[in-house]
Short mmCIF file of C-alpha atoms in Angstrom, two decimals:
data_model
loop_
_atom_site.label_atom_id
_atom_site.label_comp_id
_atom_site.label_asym_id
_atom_site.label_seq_id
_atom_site.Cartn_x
_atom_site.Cartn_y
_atom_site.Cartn_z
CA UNK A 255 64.65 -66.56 -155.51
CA UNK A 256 64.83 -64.86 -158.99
CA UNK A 257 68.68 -64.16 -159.99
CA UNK A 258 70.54 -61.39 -158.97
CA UNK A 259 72.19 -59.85 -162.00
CA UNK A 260 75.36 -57.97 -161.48
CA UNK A 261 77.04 -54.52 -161.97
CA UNK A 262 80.26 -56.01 -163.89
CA UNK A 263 77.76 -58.40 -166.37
CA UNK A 264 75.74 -55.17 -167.30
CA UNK A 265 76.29 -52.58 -169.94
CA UNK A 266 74.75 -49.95 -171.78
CA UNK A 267 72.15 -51.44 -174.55
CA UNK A 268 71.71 -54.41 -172.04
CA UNK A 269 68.42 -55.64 -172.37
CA UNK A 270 65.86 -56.52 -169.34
CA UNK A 271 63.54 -60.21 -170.25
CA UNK A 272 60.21 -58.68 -171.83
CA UNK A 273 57.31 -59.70 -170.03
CA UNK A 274 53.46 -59.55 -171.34
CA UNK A 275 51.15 -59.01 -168.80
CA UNK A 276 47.26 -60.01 -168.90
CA UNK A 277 44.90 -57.37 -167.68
CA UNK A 278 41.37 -58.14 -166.53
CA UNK A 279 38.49 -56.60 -164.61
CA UNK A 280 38.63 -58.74 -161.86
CA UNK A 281 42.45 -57.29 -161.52
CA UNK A 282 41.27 -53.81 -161.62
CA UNK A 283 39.47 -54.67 -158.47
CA UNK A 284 41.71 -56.56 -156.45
CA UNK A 285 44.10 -53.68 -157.09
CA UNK A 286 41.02 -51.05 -156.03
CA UNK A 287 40.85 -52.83 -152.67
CA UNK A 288 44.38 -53.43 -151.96
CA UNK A 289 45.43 -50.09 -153.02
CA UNK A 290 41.73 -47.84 -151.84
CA UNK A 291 41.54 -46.50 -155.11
CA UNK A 292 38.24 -46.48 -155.88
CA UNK A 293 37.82 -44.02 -158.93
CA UNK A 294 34.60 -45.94 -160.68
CA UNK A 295 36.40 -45.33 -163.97
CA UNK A 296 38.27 -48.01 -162.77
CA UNK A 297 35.49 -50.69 -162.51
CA UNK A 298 32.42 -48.84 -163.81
CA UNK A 299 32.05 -49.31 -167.80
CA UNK A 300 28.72 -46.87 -167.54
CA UNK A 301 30.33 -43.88 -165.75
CA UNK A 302 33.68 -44.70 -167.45
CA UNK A 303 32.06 -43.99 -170.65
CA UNK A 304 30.00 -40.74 -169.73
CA UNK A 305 33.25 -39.22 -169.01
CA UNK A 306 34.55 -39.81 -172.29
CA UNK A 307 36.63 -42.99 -172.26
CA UNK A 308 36.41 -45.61 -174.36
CA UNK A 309 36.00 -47.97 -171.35
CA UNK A 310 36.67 -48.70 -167.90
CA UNK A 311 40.66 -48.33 -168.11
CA UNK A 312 43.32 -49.74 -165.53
CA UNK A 313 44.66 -47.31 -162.69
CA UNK A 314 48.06 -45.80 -164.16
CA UNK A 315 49.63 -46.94 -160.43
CA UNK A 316 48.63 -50.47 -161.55
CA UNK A 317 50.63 -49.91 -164.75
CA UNK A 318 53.17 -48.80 -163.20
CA UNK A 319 53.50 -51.68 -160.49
CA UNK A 320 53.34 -53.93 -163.70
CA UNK A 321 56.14 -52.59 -164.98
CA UNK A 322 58.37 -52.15 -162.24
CA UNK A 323 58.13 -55.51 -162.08
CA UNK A 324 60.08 -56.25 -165.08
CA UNK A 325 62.76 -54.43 -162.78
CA UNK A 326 62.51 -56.08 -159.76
CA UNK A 327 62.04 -59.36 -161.33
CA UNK A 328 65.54 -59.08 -162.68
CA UNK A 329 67.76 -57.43 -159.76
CA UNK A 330 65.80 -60.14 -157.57
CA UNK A 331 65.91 -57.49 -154.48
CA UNK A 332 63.09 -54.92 -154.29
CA UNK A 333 65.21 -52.92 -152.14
CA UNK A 334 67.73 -52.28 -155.49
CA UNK A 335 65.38 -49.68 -156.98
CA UNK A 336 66.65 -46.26 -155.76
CA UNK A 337 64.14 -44.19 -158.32
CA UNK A 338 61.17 -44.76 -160.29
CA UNK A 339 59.18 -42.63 -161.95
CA UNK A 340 56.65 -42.76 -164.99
CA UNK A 341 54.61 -40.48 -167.18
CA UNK A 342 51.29 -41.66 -167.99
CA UNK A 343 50.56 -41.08 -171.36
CA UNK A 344 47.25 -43.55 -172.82
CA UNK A 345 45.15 -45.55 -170.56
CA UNK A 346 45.21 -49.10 -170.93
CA UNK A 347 41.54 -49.76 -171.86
CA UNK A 348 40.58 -53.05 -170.38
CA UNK A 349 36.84 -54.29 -171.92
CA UNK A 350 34.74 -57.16 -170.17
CA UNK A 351 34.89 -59.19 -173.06
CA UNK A 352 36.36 -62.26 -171.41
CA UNK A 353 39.65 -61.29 -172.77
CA UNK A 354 40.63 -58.10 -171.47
CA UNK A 355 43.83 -56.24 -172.44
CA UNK A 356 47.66 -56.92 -172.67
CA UNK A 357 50.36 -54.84 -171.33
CA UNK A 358 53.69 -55.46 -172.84
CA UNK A 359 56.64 -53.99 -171.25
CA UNK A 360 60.29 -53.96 -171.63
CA UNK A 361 63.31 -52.63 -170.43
CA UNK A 362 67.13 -51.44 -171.77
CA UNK A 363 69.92 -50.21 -169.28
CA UNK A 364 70.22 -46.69 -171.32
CA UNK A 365 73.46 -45.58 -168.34
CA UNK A 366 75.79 -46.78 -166.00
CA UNK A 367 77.35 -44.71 -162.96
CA UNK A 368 79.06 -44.58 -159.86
CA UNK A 369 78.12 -46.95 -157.23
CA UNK A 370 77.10 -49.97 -158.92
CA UNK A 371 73.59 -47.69 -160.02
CA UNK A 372 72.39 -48.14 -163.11
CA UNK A 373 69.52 -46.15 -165.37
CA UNK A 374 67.04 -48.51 -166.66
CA UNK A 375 64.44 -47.22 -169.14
CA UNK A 376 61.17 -48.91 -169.71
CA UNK A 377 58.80 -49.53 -172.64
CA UNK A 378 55.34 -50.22 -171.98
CA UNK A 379 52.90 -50.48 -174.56
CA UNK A 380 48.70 -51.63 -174.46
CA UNK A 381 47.71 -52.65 -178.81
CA UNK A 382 49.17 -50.04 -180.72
CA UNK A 383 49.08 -47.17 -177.87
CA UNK A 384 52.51 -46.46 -175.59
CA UNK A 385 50.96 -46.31 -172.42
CA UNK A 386 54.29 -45.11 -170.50
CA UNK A 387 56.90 -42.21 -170.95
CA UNK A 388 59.36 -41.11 -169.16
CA UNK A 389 59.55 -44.26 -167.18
CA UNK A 390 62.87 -44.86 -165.87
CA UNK A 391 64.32 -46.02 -163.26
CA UNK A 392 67.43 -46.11 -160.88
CA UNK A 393 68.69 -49.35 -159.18
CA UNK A 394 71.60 -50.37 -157.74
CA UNK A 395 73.23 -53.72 -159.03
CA UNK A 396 75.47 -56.24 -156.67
CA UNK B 26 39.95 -20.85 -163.50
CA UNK B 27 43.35 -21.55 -163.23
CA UNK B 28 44.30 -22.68 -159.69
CA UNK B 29 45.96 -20.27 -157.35
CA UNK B 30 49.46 -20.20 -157.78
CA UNK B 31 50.30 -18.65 -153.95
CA UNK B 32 49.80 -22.45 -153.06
CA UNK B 33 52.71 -23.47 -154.45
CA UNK B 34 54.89 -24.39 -151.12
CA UNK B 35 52.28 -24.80 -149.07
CA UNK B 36 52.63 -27.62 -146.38
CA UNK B 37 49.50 -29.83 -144.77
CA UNK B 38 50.29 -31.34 -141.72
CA UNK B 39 51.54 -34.59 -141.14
CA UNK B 40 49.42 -37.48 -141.47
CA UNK B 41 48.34 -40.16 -138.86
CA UNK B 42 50.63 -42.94 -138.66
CA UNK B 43 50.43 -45.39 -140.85
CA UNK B 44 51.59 -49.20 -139.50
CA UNK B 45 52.66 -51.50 -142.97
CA UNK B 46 51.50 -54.90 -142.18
CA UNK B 47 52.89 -57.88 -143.14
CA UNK B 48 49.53 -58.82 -144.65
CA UNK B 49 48.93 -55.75 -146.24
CA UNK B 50 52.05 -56.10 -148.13
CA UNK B 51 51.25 -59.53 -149.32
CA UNK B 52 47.85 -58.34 -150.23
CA UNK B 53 48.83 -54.98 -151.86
CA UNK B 54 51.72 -58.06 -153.86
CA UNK B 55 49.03 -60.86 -154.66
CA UNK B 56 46.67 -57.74 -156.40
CA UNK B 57 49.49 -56.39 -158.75
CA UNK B 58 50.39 -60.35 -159.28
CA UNK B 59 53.49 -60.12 -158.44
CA UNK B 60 54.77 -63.28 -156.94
CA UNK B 61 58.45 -61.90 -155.31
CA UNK B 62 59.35 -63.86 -152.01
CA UNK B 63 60.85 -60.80 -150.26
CA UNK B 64 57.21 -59.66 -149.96
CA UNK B 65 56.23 -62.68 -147.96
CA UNK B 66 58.63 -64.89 -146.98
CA UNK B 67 60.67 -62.40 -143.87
CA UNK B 68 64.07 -65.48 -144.51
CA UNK B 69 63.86 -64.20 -147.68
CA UNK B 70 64.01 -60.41 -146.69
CA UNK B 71 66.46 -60.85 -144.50
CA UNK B 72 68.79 -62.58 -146.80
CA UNK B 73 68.77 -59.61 -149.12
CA UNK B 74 69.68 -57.57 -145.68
CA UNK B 75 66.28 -56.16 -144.93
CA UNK B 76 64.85 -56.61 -141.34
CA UNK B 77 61.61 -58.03 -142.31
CA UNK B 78 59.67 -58.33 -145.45
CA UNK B 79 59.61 -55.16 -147.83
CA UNK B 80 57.19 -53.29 -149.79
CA UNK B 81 56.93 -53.38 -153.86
CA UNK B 82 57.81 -50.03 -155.22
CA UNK B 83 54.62 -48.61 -155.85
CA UNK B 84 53.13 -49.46 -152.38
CA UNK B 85 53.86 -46.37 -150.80
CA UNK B 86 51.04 -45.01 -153.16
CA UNK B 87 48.55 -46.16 -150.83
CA UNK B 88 49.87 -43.73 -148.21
CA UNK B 89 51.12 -40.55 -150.62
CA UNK B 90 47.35 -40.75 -152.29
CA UNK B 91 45.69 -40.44 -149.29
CA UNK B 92 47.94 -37.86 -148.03
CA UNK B 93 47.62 -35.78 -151.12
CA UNK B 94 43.45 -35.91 -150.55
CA UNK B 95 44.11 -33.30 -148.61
CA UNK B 96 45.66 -30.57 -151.44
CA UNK B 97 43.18 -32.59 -153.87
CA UNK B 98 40.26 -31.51 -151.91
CA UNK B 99 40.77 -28.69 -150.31
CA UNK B 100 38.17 -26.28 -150.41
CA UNK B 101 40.44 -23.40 -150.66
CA UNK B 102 42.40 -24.29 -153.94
CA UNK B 103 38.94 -25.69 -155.45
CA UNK B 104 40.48 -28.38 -158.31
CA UNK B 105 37.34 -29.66 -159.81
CA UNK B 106 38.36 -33.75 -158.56
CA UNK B 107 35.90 -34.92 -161.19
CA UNK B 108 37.84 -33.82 -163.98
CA UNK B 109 41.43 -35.05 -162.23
CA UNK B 110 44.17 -37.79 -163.80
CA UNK B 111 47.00 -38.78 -162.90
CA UNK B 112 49.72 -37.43 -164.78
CA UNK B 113 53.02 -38.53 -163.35
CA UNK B 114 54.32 -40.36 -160.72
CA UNK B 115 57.50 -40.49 -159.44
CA UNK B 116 59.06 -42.04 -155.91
CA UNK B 117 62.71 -41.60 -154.44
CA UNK B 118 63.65 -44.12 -151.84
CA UNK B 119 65.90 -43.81 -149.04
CA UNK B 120 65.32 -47.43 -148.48
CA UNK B 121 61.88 -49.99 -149.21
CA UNK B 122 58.74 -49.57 -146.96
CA UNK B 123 58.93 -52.41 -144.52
CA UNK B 124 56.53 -54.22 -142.24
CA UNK B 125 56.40 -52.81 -139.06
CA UNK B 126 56.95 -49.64 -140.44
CA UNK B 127 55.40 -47.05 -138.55
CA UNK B 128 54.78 -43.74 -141.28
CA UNK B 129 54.02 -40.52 -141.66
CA UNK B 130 53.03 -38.04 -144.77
CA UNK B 131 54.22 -34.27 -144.92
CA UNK B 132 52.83 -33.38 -148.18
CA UNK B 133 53.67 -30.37 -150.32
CA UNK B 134 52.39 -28.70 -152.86
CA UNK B 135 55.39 -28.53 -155.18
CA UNK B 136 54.22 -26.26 -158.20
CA UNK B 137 50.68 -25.27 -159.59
CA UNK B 138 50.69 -24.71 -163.80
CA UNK B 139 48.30 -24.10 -166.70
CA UNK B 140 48.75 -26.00 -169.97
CA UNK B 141 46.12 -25.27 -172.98
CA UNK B 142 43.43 -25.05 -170.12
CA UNK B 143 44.75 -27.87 -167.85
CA UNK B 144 45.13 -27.38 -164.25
CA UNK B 145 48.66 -29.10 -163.52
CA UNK B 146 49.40 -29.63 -159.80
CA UNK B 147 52.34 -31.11 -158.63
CA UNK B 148 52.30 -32.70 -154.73
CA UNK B 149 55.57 -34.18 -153.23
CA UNK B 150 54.63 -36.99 -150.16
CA UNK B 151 57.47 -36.64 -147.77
CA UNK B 152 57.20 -40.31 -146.09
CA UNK B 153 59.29 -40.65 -143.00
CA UNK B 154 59.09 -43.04 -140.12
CA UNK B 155 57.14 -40.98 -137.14
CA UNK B 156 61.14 -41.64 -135.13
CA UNK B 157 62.05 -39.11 -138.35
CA UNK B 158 63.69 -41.58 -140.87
CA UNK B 159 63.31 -40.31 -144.35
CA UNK B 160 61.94 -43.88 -146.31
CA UNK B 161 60.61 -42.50 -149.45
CA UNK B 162 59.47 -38.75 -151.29
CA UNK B 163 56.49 -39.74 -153.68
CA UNK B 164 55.73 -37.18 -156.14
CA UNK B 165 52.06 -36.87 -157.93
CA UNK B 166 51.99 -35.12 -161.15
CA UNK B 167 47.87 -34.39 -160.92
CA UNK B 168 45.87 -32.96 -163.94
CA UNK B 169 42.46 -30.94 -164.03
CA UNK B 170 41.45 -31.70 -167.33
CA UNK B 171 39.86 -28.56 -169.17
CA UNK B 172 36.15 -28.51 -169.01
CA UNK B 173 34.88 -29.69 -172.48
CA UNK B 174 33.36 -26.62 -174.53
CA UNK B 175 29.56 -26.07 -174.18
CA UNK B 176 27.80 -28.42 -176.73
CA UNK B 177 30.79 -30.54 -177.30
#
């Protein structure tokens, strides 16, 4: 079981471990069939590209499940997270070049209230591009 | 054209229940890679005080998205689903899906905008179990992109 951080060892400007997730095609559509999210941008360079992206691109949800998990990988209990919301700001363009892309995400407690519930804000970034804004989060620490 | 604003309010019926499975959750896990035991292991769940094993976060997409189809294509508001992205996404739990959840959608359409020729809709997902438990309100920030100029 991952560790269980607590309430009383947390303050603001606490930092959550970074984590660097790899992103591939094949990912893009395991996540398609688990989550019925088809959208051919998705998997489909051709069509991705006559709509005006650089590539196929990962679905934001699949972003954001990556980087909630930089969140539930530290309070250890899914059930924690009270809130969680994101903005989706750049795709994370992932080529078929055997490679794919890299989504780099961390986390700072930015507030601490009532309840043991704390404010977590997330950073999630693709290359150069933020891919994330607004993504926060509210969980409740033992 | 910008969408019609009288939408804003509107409620679609319920959906049809929706029964989590415990294999759905591991599968909807194992394809966002995440290897947590209190999606599989139901010792594990219960440990952490849940009944059996929960739900990551973001599952409850696959039941809000499906839901919101039904604002998202509806013939009446006509949003052009071709030029659609997701915007924002935001959930507020009462407490994590489970398996053995049985659930139900009420979705809303929470507010209808224009932004330099964007079509911003905004749906909230009421999920509740069909007994009437609140679990979780998923909102969907969706956005019609403006159609490109002629000759662009």
């Amino acid at each position: 079981m991952t560790p269980q951080v607590r309430y009383a060892d947390v303050e603001v400007g606490t930092e959550l471990p970074a984590q660097t997730f790899p992103i591939e095609r094949a990912d893009l559509v395991m996540y398609a069939g688990a989550s019925g999210d088809f959208n051919v941008i998705h998997w489909n360079e051709r069509v991705a590209t006559s709509v005006g992206l650089p590539d196929v691109i990962a679905h934001g949800m699949f972003t954001m499940a990556q980087a909630g998990r930089v969140i539930t990988d530290w309070v250890g209990d899914p059930g924690a997270v009270l809130e969680y919301g994101v903005r989706f700001t750049r795709p994370v363009v992932v080529p078929d070049d055997g490679r794919g892309a890299l989504l780099a995400v961390s986390g700072v407690v930015t507030a601490k209230g009532d309840d043991n519930v704390v404010v977590v804000e997330l950073t999630a970034r693709s290359g150069e591009a933020k891919v994330l804004a607004k993504s926060r989060a509210r969980v409740r620490l033992g | 054209m910008p969408l019609d604003p009288s939408f804003i309010g509107k409620v679609y019926p319920p959906t049809e229940p929706y029964e989590v499975g415990r294999e759905k959750i591991r599968e909807f896990a194992e394809a966002i890679g995440d290897t947590n035991p209190a999606y599989r292991d139901r010792s594990v769940a219960q440990a952490l005080g849940h009944p059996d094993v929960v739900a990551p976060p973001t599952f409850p997409i696959v039941l809000s998205s499906r839901a919101a189809a039904q604002v998202v294509l509806d013939p009446q508001l006509g949003l052009d689903y071709t030029r659609v992205v997701h915007g924002e996404q935001h959930f507020r739990y009462s407490r994590p899906v489970r398996a053995g959840d049985v659930l139900t959608v009420t979705v809303i359409v929470d507010d209808i905008r224009s932004a330099a020729g964007n079509d911003i809709i905004t749906t909230r997902g009421e999920i509740s179990t069909v007994s009437g438990e609140h679990v979780v309100t998923a909102l969907s920030t969706l956005v019609a992109r403006a159609p490109a100029p002629v000759g662009a």
